[in-house]
Amino acid sequence: MIADSSVINETFLTALLEQAAPSGFERRAADVWLAEAATFARTSEDHYGNVYAELGPEDAPAVILTGHLDEIGLMVSHVNDQGFVHVMNLGGWDPQVLVGQRIRLLAPGGDVIGVIGKKAVHVMDDDDKRKASKLEDLWIDLGLDAADVKERVPVGTVGVIEQPTLRVGTKIVSRALDNRVGAFIVLEALRALKGPDLKHRVVAVGTSQEEIGSFGSKLATHRVDPIAGVAVDVTHETSQPGVKPEKYGVAPFGSGANLSVGAMTSPTIFRQMQAAAKKDAIPYTLSANPRYTYTDADTMVLSRSGVPSAVVSVPNRYMHSPNEMVDARDVRACIDLIAAWIRELEAEPDFTRRS
């Protein structure tokens, strides 16, 4: 039975989004994810930061569902003699979105909040005003004296933007939706499958380090050794200004789950998902990815002897910013589609590529 199109487990999603968990430092988000998973599934974790939840017969063929827990962040590279903190990218930043933001640094002795500093417009010359901000021209100001900063914030300390989560109508606004919403979806899809009739061992994974190379997915897929997989991520919502449908397809808010069509993804799983969506009247759109998908699927498909895989995405505005935005209706559609596909999957499916 398909749930109301705008109803999701928002308490759990908000708890995930509120955790500071940049690439390689996913512990806080992982703990929230594991605690929720433990209420209905078997759970485990590995040394690399991946967390696992599974249902179904333990000796059955496995299907893996991945959504990455990490978010883009910053890493301290230097503290100068005035106590200003300089940082490097931890993931793919546009420095323009950092200007004027507050930053939470995960310092060893406890979190520290600071602000991104930049030369004020009043003291800029005309050339400065015309230039885009570069990360090396920005700094973090903690409002402390230099000795305190150097003692509390060693090189290698990581941080994230400090922003609250908002609900506006059916929209959810937050940093880290890319891709904590994917980690949320795979666990909620697993929850929807709970019952005595599950034929496969289904393993949901909150993966680590996607934003710097999908390294967690590579390790997790090797460990699970699945017969098939689904990576859940975000895609560009296409009704916003500047997003060309000729390149990104048509995936506006409220259009449902977005399915990737491409050379690396499995055409068989793609057709199965289309059939499941049509059977259960789940809305979906398509996007073309002729080479890489730039998701966890890119390492999943190459694991061991190759894992037939699909990519299911949530339309997202303002990606890699403090104010990413998704629609709860699309999140719901992704959950429902993945669960519907697995319910229809044969006990011994054939994923051979056929035209």
Short mmCIF file of C-alpha atoms in Angstrom, two decimals, residues 221-351:
data_model
loop_
_atom_site.label_atom_id
_atom_site.label_comp_id
_atom_site.label_asym_id
_atom_site.label_seq_id
_atom_site.Cartn_x
_atom_site.Cartn_y
_atom_site.Cartn_z
CA THR A 221 29.58 -3.38 -1.87
CA HIS A 222 32.59 -5.68 -1.67
CA ARG A 223 31.59 -6.68 1.86
CA VAL A 224 27.91 -7.34 1.09
CA ASP A 225 28.60 -9.14 -2.24
CA PRO A 226 25.14 -8.35 -3.66
CA ILE A 227 23.42 -9.62 -6.79
CA ALA A 228 22.05 -6.12 -7.47
CA GLY A 229 22.20 -2.62 -6.06
CA VAL A 230 20.56 0.78 -5.96
CA ALA A 231 22.36 4.03 -5.19
CA VAL A 232 20.12 6.83 -3.96
CA ASP A 233 21.30 10.41 -4.38
CA VAL A 234 20.05 13.82 -5.50
CA THR A 235 19.70 15.36 -8.95
CA HIS A 236 19.13 18.93 -10.06
CA GLU A 237 15.54 20.15 -9.79
CA THR A 238 14.89 21.55 -13.23
CA SER A 239 12.33 24.35 -12.79
CA GLN A 240 14.89 26.61 -11.08
CA PRO A 241 16.56 29.31 -13.21
CA GLY A 242 19.68 28.29 -15.08
CA VAL A 243 19.18 24.49 -15.14
CA LYS A 244 18.88 23.48 -18.78
CA PRO A 245 16.45 20.63 -19.60
CA GLU A 246 18.60 19.83 -22.66
CA LYS A 247 21.33 18.71 -20.25
CA TYR A 248 19.54 17.69 -17.07
CA GLY A 249 16.15 16.53 -18.33
CA VAL A 250 12.86 17.55 -16.72
CA ALA A 251 12.55 16.82 -13.00
CA PRO A 252 10.57 19.56 -11.25
CA PHE A 253 9.42 19.37 -7.65
CA GLY A 254 6.50 16.98 -7.26
CA SER A 255 7.50 14.86 -10.26
CA GLY A 256 8.55 11.89 -8.12
CA ALA A 257 11.64 9.70 -8.22
CA ASN A 258 14.25 10.35 -10.91
CA LEU A 259 15.69 7.29 -12.66
CA SER A 260 19.10 7.42 -14.30
CA VAL A 261 19.44 6.04 -17.83
CA GLY A 262 23.01 5.33 -18.81
CA ALA A 263 25.74 3.03 -19.98
CA MET A 264 26.96 2.05 -16.51
CA THR A 265 23.56 1.41 -14.93
CA SER A 266 21.59 -1.79 -15.52
CA PRO A 267 18.96 -1.57 -18.28
CA THR A 268 17.23 -4.59 -16.76
CA ILE A 269 16.78 -2.99 -13.34
CA PHE A 270 15.72 0.23 -15.06
CA ARG A 271 12.92 -1.58 -16.90
CA GLN A 272 11.90 -3.41 -13.73
CA MET A 273 11.67 -0.12 -11.84
CA GLN A 274 9.60 1.45 -14.59
CA ALA A 275 7.20 -1.50 -14.45
CA ALA A 276 6.95 -1.30 -10.64
CA ALA A 277 6.31 2.45 -10.80
CA LYS A 278 3.55 2.03 -13.38
CA LYS A 279 1.94 -0.83 -11.46
CA ASP A 280 1.76 1.17 -8.22
CA ALA A 281 1.18 4.57 -9.87
CA ILE A 282 4.41 6.01 -8.43
CA PRO A 283 5.51 9.18 -10.28
CA TYR A 284 8.97 9.23 -11.84
CA THR A 285 11.13 11.07 -14.35
CA LEU A 286 14.23 10.17 -16.36
CA SER A 287 17.69 11.67 -16.68
CA ALA A 288 20.47 10.75 -19.09
CA ASN A 289 23.93 9.81 -17.80
CA PRO A 290 25.88 8.47 -20.79
CA ARG A 291 29.04 7.83 -18.78
CA TYR A 292 29.52 8.21 -15.03
CA THR A 293 26.56 8.81 -12.73
CA TYR A 294 28.73 10.65 -10.16
CA THR A 295 27.08 8.65 -7.38
CA ASP A 296 27.92 5.59 -5.29
CA ALA A 297 26.77 3.48 -8.25
CA ASP A 298 30.01 4.22 -10.09
CA THR A 299 32.01 2.14 -7.62
CA MET A 300 29.16 -0.31 -6.95
CA VAL A 301 28.95 -1.49 -10.57
CA LEU A 302 32.68 -2.30 -10.61
CA SER A 303 32.80 -4.23 -7.33
CA ARG A 304 33.98 -7.83 -7.50
CA SER A 305 32.78 -9.23 -10.84
CA GLY A 306 30.35 -6.33 -11.33
CA VAL A 307 27.04 -5.51 -9.64
CA PRO A 308 23.99 -4.65 -11.79
CA SER A 309 22.90 -1.30 -10.38
CA ALA A 310 20.44 1.56 -10.68
CA VAL A 311 20.41 5.17 -9.52
CA VAL A 312 17.29 6.68 -7.97
CA SER A 313 17.49 10.39 -7.24
CA VAL A 314 15.55 13.15 -5.48
CA PRO A 315 15.20 16.50 -7.30
CA ASN A 316 17.18 19.07 -5.31
CA ARG A 317 17.61 22.83 -5.63
CA TYR A 318 20.77 24.76 -4.64
CA MET A 319 23.00 21.69 -4.40
CA HIS A 320 26.18 22.08 -2.31
CA SER A 321 24.86 25.13 -0.52
CA PRO A 322 23.59 25.88 3.00
CA ASN A 323 20.01 25.89 1.69
CA GLU A 324 19.47 22.77 -0.36
CA MET A 325 15.78 22.10 -0.98
CA VAL A 326 13.81 18.91 -1.68
CA ASP A 327 10.12 18.09 -1.82
CA ALA A 328 8.71 15.53 0.62
CA ARG A 329 6.51 14.15 -2.19
CA ASP A 330 9.58 13.21 -4.22
CA VAL A 331 11.27 11.68 -1.17
CA ARG A 332 8.15 9.58 -0.59
CA ALA A 333 8.14 8.45 -4.24
CA CYS A 334 11.75 7.25 -4.00
CA ILE A 335 10.98 5.20 -0.88
CA ASP A 336 7.89 3.67 -2.46
CA LEU A 337 9.57 2.87 -5.78
CA ILE A 338 12.55 1.06 -4.26
CA ALA A 339 10.31 -0.99 -1.98
CA ALA A 340 7.93 -1.80 -4.86
CA TRP A 341 10.82 -2.95 -7.09
CA ILE A 342 12.19 -5.30 -4.44
CA ARG A 343 8.75 -6.78 -3.73
CA GLU A 344 8.39 -7.65 -7.43
CA LEU A 345 11.92 -9.05 -7.76
CA GLU A 346 12.06 -12.76 -8.54
CA ALA A 347 13.78 -15.12 -6.12
CA GLU A 348 16.52 -15.78 -8.70
CA PRO A 349 16.50 -12.76 -11.01
CA ASP A 350 18.38 -12.59 -14.31
CA PHE A 351 20.07 -9.21 -14.81
#
